[in-house]
Coordinates of N, CA and C in Angstrom, one line a residue:
X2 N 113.5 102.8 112.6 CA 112.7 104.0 112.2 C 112.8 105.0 113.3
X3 N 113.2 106.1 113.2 CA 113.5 107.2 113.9 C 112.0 108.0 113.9
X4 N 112.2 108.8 114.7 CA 111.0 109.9 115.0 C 111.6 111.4 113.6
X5 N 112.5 111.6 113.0 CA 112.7 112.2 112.5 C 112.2 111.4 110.9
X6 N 112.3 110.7 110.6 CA 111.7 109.8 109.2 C 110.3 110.1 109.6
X7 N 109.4 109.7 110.7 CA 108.2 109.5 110.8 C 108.0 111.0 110.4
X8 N 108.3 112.0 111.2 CA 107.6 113.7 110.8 C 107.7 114.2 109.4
X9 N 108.7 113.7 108.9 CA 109.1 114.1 107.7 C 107.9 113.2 106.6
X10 N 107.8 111.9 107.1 CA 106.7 110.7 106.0 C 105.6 111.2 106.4
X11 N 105.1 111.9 107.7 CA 103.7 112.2 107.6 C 103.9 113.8 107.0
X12 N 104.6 114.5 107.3 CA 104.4 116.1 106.3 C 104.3 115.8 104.7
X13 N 105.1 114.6 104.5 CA 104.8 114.1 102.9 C 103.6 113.7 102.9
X14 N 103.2 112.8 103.4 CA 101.7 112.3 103.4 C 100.6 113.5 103.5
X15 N 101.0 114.4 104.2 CA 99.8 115.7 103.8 C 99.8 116.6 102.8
X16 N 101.3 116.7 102.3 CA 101.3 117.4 100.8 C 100.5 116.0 100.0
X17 N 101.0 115.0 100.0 CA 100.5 114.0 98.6 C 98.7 113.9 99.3
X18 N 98.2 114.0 100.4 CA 96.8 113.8 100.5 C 96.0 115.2 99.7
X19 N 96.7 116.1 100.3 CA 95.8 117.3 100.3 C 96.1 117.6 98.3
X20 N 97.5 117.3 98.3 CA 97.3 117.5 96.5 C 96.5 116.3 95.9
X21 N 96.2 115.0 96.2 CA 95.4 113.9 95.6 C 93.8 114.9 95.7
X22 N 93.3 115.1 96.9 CA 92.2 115.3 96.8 C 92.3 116.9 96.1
X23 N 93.0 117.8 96.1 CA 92.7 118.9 95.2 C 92.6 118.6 94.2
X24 N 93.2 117.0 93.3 CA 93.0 116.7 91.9 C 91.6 116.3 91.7
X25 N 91.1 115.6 92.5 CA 89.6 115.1 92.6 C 88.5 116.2 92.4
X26 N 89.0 117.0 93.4 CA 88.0 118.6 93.7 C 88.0 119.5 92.3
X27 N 89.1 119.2 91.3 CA 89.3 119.9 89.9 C 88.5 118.8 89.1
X28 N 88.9 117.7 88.8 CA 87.6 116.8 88.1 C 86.6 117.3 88.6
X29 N 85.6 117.7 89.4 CA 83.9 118.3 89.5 C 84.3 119.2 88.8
X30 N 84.8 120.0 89.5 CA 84.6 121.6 89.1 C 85.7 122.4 87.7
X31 N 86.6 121.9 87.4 CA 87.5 122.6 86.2 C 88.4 123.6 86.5
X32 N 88.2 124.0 87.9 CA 89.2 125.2 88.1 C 90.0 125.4 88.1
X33 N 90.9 125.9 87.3 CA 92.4 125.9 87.2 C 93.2 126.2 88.2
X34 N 92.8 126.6 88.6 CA 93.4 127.4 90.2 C 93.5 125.7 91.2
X35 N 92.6 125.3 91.1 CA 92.8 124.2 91.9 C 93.5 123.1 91.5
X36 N 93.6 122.9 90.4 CA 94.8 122.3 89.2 C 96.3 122.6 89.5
X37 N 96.3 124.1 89.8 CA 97.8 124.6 90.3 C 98.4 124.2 91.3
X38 N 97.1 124.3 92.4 CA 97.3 124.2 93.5 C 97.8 122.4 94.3
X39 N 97.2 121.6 93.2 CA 97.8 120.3 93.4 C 98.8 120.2 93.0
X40 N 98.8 120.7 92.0 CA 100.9 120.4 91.4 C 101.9 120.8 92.3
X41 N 101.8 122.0 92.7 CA 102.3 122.7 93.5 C 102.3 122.0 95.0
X42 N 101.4 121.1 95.4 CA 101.5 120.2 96.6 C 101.8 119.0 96.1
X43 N 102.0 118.7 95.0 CA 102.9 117.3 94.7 C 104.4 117.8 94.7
X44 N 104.6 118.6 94.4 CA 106.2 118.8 94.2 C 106.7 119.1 95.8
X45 N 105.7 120.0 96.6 CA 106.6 119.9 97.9 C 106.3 118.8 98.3
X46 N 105.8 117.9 98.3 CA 106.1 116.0 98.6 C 106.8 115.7 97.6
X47 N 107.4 115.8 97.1 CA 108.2 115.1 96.2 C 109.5 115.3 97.0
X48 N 110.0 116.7 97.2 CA 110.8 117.4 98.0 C 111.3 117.1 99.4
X49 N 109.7 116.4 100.3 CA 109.9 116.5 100.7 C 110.8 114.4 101.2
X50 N 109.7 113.9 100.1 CA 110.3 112.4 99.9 C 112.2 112.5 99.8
X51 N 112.7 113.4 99.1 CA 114.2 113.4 98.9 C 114.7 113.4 100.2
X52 N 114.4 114.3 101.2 CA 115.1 114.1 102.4 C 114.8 112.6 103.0
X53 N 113.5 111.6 103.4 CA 113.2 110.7 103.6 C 114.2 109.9 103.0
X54 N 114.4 109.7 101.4 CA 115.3 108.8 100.2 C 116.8 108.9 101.9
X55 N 117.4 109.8 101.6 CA 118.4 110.3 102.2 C 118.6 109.9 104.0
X56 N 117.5 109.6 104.3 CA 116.8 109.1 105.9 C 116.8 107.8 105.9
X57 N 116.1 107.1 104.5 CA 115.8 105.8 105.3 C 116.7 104.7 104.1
X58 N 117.0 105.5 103.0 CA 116.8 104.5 102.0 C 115.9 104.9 100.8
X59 N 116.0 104.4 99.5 CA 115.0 104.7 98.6 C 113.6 103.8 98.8
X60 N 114.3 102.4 99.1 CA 112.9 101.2 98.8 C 112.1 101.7 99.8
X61 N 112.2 102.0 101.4 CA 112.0 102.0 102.6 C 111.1 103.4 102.5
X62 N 111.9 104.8 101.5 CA 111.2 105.9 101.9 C 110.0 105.5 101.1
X63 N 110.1 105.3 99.9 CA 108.7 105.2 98.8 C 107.8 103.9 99.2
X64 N 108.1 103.2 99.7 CA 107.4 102.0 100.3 C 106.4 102.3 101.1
X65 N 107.1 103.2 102.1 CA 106.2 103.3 103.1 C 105.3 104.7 102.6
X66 N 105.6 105.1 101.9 CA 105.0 106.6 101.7 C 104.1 106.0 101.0
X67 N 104.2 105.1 99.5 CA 102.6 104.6 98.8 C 101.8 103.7 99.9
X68 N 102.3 102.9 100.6 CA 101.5 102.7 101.4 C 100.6 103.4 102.4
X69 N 101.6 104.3 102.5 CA 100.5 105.4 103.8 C 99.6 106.1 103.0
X70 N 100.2 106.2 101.8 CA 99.1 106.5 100.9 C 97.9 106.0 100.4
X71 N 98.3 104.6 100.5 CA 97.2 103.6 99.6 C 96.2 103.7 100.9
X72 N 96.7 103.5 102.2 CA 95.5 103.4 103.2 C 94.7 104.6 103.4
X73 N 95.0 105.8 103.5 CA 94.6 107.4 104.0 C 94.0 108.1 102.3
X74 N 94.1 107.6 101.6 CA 93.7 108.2 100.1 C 92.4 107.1 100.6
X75 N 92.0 106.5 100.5 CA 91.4 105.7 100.9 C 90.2 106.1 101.8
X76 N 90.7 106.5 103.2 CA 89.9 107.0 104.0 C 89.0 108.8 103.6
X77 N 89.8 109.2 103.1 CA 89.6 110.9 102.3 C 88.3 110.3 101.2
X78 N 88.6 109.3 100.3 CA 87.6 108.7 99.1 C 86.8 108.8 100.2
X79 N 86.5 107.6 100.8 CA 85.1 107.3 101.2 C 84.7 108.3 102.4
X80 N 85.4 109.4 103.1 CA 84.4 110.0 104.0 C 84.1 111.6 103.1
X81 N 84.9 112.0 102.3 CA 84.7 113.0 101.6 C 83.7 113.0 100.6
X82 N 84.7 112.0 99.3 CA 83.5 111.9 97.9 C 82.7 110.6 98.1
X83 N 82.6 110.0 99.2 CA 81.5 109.0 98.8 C 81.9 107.6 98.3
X84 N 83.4 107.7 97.8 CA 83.4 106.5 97.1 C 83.9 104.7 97.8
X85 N 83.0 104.0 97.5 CA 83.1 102.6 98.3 C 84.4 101.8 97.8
X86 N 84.9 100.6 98.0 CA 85.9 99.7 97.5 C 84.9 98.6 97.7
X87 N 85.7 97.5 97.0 CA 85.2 96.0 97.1 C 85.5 95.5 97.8
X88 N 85.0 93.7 98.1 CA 85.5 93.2 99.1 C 87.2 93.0 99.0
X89 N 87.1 92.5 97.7 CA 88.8 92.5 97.2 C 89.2 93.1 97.4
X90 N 89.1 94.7 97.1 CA 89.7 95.9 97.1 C 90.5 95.9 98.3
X91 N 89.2 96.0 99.6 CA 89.4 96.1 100.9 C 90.5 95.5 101.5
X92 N 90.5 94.0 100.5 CA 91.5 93.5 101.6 C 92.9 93.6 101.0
X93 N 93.2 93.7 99.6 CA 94.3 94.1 99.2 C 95.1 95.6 100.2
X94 N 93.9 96.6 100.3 CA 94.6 97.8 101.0 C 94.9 97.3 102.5
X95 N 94.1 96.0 102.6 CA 94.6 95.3 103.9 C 95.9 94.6 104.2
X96 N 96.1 93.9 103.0 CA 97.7 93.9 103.0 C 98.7 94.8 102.9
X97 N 98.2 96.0 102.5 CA 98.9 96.7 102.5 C 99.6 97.3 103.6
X98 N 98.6 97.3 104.5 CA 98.5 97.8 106.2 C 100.0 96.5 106.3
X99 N 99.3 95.5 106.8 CA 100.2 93.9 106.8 C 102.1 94.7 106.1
X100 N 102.0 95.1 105.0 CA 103.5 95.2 104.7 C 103.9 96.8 105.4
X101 N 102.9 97.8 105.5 CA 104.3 98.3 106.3 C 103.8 98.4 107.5
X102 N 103.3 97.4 108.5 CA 103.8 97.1 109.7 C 104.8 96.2 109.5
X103 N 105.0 95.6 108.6 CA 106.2 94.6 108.4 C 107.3 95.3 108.2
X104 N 107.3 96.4 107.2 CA 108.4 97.4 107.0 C 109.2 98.3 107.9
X105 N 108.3 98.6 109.1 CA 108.6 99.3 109.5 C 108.8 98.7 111.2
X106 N 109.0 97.6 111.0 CA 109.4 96.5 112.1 C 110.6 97.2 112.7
X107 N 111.3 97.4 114.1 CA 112.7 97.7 114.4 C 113.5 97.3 114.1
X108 N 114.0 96.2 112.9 CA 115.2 95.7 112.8 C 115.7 96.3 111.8
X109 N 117.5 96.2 112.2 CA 118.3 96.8 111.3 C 118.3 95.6 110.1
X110 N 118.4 96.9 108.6 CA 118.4 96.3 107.7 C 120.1 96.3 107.1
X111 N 120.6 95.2 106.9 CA 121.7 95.0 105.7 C 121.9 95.7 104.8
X112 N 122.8 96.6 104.3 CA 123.1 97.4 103.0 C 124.2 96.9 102.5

């Protein structure tokens, strides 16, 4: 894993955060404008996932990207809107932590 995959997986991770919670913030309130404004940040993470595809691999870019997502959507729920997980819950997002430290181990992978 290079320092160029990482800037690129966290600039994705702030388009797919910041458009997750603007879909949230349109459920309260109905605003269309804020409706826009998440589509519009899912597509530049989408965008910006194609160069990662191209960087790391497909399994490797999207892997690690729902992951960084399953943990940080997570942290936004509960310090933003309030919302709790279970104990299950908790620990499944805990494995999740568990696979991409695993993923993202230094070793070369086989193609």
């Amino acid at each position: 894993m290079n320092s160029v995959f990482l800037l690129w997986l966290t600039g994705a991770m702030v388009a797919f955060l910041s458009a997750a919670t603007a879909s949230r913030a349109y459920v309260t309130n109905s605003n269309i404008l804020v409706l826009l404004l998440s589509l519009g940040l899912y597509c530049i993470g989408n965008l910006m996932m194609v160069r990662l595809m191209r960087e790391a691999g497909l399994g490797l870019a999207i892997s690690a990207s729902a992951i960084a997502q399953l943990l940080l959507i997570n942290v936004i729920s509960f310090a933003i809107f309030g919302e709790r997980l279970s104990t299950t819950q908790l620990a499944g997002v805990g494995l999740g932590v568990v696979a991409m430290v695993l993923m993202l181990f230094p070793l070369e992978a086989k193609s």
